[in-house]
Tab-separated table of C-alpha atoms in Angstrom:
chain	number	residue	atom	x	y	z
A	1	UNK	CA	43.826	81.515	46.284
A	2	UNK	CA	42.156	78.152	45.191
A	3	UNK	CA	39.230	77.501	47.187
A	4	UNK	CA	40.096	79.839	50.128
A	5	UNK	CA	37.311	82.220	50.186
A	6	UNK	CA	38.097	86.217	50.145
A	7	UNK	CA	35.755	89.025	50.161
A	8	UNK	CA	36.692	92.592	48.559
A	9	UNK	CA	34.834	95.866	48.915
A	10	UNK	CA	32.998	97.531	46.251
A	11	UNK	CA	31.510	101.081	46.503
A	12	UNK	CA	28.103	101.807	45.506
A	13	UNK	CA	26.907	104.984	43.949
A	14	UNK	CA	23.331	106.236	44.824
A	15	UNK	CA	21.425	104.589	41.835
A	16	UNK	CA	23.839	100.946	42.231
A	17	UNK	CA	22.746	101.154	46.181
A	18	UNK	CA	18.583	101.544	45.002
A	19	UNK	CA	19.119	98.740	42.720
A	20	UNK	CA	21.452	96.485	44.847
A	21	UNK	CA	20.822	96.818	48.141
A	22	UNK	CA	17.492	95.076	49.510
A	23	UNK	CA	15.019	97.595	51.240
A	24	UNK	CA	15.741	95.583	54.169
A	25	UNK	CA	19.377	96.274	54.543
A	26	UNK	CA	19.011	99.532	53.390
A	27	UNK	CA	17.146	100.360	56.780
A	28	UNK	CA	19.713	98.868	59.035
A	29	UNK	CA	22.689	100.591	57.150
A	30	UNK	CA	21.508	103.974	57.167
A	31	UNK	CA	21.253	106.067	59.847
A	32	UNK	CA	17.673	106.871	61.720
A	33	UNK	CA	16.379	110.171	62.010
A	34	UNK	CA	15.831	112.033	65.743
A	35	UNK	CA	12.845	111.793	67.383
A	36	UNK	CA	11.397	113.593	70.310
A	37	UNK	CA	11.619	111.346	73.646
A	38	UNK	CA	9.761	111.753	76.697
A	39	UNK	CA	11.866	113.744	78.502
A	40	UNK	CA	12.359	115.925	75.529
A	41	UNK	CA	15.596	114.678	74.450
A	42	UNK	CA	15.874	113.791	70.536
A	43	UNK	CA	16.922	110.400	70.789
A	44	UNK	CA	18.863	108.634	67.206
A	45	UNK	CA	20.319	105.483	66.077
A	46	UNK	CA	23.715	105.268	64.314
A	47	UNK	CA	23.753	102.993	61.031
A	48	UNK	CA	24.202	99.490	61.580
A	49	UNK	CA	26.963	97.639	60.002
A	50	UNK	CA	25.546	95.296	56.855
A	51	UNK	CA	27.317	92.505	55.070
A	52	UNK	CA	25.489	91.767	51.870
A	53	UNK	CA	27.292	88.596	50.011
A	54	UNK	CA	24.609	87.902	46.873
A	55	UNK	CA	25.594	84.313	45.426
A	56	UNK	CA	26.287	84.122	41.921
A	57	UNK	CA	23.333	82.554	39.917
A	58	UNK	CA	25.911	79.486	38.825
A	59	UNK	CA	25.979	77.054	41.525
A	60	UNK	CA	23.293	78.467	43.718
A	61	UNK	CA	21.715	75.377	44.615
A	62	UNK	CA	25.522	73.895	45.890
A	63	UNK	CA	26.108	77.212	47.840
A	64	UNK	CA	22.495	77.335	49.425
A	65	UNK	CA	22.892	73.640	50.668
A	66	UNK	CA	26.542	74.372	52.221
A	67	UNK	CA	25.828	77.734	53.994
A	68	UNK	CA	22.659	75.995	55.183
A	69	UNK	CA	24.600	73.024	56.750
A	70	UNK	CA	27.274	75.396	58.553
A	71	UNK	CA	24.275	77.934	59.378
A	72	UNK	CA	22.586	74.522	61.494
A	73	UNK	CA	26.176	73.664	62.808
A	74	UNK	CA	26.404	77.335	64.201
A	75	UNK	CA	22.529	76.703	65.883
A	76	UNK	CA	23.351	73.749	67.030
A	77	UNK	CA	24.972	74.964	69.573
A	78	UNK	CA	24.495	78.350	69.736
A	79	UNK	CA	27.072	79.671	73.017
A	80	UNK	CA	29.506	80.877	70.590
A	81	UNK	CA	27.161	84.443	70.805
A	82	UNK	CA	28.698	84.358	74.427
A	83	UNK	CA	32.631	84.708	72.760
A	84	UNK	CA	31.295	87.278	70.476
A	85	UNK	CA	31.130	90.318	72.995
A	86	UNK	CA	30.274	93.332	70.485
A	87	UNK	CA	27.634	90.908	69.106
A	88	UNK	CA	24.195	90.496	71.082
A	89	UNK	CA	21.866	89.027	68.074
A	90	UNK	CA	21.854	87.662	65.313
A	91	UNK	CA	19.112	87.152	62.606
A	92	UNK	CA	19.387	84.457	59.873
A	93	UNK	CA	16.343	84.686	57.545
A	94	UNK	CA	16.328	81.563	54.545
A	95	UNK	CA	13.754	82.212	51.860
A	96	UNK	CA	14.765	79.594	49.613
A	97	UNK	CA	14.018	76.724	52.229
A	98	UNK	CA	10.310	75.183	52.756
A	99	UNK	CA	8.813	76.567	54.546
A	100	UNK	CA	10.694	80.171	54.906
A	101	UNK	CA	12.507	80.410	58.089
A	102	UNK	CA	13.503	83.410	60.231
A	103	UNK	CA	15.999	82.234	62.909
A	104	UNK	CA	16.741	85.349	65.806
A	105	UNK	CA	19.760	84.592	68.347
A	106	UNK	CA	20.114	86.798	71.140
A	107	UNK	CA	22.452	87.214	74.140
A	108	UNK	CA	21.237	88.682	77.718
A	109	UNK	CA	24.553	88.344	79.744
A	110	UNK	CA	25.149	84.382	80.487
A	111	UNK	CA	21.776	83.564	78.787
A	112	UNK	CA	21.043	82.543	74.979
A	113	UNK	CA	18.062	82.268	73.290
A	114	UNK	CA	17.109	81.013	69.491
A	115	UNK	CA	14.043	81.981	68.264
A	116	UNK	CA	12.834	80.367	65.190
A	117	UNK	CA	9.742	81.888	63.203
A	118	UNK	CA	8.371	80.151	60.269
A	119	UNK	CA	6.004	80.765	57.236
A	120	UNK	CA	3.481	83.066	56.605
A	121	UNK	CA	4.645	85.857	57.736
A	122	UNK	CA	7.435	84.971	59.906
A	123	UNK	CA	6.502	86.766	62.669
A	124	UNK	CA	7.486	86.450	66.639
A	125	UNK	CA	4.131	84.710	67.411
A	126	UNK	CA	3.760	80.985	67.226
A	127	UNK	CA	7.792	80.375	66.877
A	128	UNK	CA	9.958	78.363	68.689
A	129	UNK	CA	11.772	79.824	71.588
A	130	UNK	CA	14.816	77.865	73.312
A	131	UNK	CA	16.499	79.068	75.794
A	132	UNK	CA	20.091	78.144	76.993
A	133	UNK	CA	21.757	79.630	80.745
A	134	UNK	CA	25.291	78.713	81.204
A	135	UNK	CA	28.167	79.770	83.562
A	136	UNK	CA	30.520	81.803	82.047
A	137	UNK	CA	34.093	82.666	83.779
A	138	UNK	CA	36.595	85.361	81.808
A	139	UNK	CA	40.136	86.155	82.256
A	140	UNK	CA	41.944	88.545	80.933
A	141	UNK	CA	45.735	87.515	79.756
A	142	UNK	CA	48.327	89.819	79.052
A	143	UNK	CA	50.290	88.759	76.289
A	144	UNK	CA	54.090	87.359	77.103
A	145	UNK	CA	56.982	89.697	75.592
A	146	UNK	CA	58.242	87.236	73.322
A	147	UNK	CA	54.856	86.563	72.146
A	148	UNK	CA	53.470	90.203	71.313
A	149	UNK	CA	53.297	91.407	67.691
A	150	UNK	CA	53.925	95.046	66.733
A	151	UNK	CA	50.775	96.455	66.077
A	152	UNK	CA	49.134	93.466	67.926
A	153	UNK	CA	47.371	93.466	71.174
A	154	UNK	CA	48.662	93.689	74.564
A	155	UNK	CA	46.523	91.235	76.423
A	156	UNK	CA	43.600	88.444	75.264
A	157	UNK	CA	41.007	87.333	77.149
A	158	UNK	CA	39.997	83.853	77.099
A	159	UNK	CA	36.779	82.276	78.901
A	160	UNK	CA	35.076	78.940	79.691
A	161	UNK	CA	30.972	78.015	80.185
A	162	UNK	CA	29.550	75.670	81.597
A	163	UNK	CA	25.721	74.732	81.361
A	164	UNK	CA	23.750	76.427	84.382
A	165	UNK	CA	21.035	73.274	84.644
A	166	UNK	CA	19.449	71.044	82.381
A	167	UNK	CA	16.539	72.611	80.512
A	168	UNK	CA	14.375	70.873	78.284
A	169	UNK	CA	16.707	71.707	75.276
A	170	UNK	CA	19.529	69.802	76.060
A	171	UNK	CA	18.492	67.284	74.197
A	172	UNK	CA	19.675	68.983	71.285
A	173	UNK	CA	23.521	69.099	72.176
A	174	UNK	CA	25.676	66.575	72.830
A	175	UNK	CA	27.238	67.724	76.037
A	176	UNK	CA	29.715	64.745	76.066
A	177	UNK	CA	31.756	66.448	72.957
A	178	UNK	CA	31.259	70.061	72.656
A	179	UNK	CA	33.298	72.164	70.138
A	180	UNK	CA	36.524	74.163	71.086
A	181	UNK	CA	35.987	77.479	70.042
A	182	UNK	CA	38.023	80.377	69.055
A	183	UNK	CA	34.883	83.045	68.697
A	184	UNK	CA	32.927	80.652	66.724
A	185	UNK	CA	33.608	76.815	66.918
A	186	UNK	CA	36.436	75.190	65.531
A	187	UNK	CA	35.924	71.448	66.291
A	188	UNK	CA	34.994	68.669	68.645
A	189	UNK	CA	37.382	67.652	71.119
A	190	UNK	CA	35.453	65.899	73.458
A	191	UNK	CA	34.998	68.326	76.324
A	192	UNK	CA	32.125	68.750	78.474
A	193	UNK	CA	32.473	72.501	78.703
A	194	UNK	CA	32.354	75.382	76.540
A	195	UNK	CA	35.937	76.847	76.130
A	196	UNK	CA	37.405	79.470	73.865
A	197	UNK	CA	40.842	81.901	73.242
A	198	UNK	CA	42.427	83.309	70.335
A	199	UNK	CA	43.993	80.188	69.053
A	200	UNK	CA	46.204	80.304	66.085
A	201	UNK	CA	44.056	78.698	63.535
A	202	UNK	CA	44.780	76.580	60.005
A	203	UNK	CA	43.616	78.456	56.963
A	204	UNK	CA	40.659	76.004	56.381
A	205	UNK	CA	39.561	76.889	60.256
A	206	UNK	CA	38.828	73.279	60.939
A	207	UNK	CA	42.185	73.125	63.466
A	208	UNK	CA	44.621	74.142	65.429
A	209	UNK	CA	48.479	75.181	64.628
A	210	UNK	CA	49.479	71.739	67.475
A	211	UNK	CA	53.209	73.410	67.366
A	212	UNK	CA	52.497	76.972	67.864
A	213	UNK	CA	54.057	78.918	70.497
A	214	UNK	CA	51.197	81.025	71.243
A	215	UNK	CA	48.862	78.204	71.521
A	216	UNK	CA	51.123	76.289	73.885
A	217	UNK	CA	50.530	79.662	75.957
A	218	UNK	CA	47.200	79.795	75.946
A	219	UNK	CA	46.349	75.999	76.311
A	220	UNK	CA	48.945	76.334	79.978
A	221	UNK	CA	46.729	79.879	80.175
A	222	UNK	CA	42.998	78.111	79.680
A	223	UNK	CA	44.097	75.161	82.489
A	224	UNK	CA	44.772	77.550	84.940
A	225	UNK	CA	41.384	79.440	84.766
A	226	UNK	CA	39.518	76.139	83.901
A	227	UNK	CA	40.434	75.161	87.954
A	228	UNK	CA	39.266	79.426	88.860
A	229	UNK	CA	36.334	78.242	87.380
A	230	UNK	CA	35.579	75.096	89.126
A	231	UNK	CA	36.764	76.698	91.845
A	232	UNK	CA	34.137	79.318	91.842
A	233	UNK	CA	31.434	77.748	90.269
A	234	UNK	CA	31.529	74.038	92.272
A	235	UNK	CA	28.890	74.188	94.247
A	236	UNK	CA	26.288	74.865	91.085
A	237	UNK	CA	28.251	72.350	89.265
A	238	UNK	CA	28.097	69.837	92.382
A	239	UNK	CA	26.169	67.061	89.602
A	240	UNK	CA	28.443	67.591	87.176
A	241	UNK	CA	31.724	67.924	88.796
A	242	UNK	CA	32.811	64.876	88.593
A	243	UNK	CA	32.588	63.866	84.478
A	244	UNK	CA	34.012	67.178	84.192
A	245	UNK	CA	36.674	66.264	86.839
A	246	UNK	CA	37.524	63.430	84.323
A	247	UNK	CA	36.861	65.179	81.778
A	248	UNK	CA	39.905	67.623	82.510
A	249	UNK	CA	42.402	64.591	83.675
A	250	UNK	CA	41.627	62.501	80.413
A	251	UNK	CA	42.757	65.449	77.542
């Protein structure tokens, strides 16, 4: 496969786990036992889902650096949680950097907010808390005849956000050329807004298949709700309107 990355599954008996797994992950995997609530009820939580990808020892240094530079892409601009819909945080701790650093994203509805916790300790007090509001318009698509896939899905949903105000961490995103996204971004394309499907991606996932059917469909599909949403959101975007206005008549 060259360079394309691939991950396979490997199953872990009960001493490999001990001696694999951090203590840490090991606690969000398995399962936690019932305990008594106040109404009496035993109350559980289900194991979490874990990913564990160790980097081999040759090359560490070159892996560290490029999963750090896509990690600060990713909290640059951090709406793509918003596209994610069965995902409402995300924690990113780096122990190799100096100092450690403990980065927590979390989604409340339309709102984001990246909270970054450094050394000792890494705990919750003294970090850095941004917040970021935007509004966010869905749609739900169902897929054309001569587009649907056996086995695939009947219908797509695609959305577009916009920022709800200027807050004091703006500053930190260039809202004159935001990234398209398809769940997480894909790449600049000069928009003012915040707008993702399903597109049909290149292997590399750095662009779009420009003759694809099904992205002809849902570019046609993403204009249509991008006027819904101006529609419905205009008078909160009154400032704004126009550059997005142009925005929309200049791509």
């Amino acid at each position: 496969l060259g360079c394309l990355a691939y991950v396979t599954p490997e199953i872990l008996d009960g001493t490999a786990y001990v001696d694999q797994i951090p203590s840490s992950l090991r606690q969000a995997h398995q399962p936690e036992a019932p305990t008594p609530s106040l109404d009496g009820k035993a109350s559980s939580r289900d194991g979490s889902t874990v990913i564990f990808l160790p980097l081999q020892s040759e090359g560490v240094s070159l892996s560290c650096g490029m999963i750090r530079a896509g990690i600060d892409r990713l909290l640059a601009c951090p709406a793509w949680l918003l596209f994610l819909r069965r995902l409402e945080c995300v924690v990113w701790e780096d122990r190799t950097s100096v100092p450690p650093s403990l980065v927590r994203i979390r989604r409340s509805g339309s709102d984001v907010q990246v909270r970054r916790s450094f050394a000792p300790g890494l705990a919750d007090e003294g970090s850095e808390v941004a917040e970021f509001k935007y509004l966010v318009h869905r749609k739900i698509l169902p897929v054309p005849p001569e587009l649907c896939h056996k086995g695939g899905p009947a219908e797509e949903e695609i959305a577009v956000a916009f920022r709800a105000g200027c807050t004091e961490f703006d500053a930190d995103i260039d809202w004159h050329d935001l990234p398209l996204f398809c769940f997480l971004p894909v790449r600049s394309v000069g928009f003012r807004f915040l707008l993702h499907a399903p597109w049909a991606l290149t292997s590399n996932r750095e662009d779009l298949h420009l003759e694809s059917a099904w992205n002809r469909w849902l570019r046609d599909s993403c204009a249509l709700m991008l006027a819904e949403a101006l529609t419905r959101f205009g008078p909160e975007l009154s400032g704004d309107l126009p550059e997005l206005e142009h925005t929309c008549a200049s791509r």
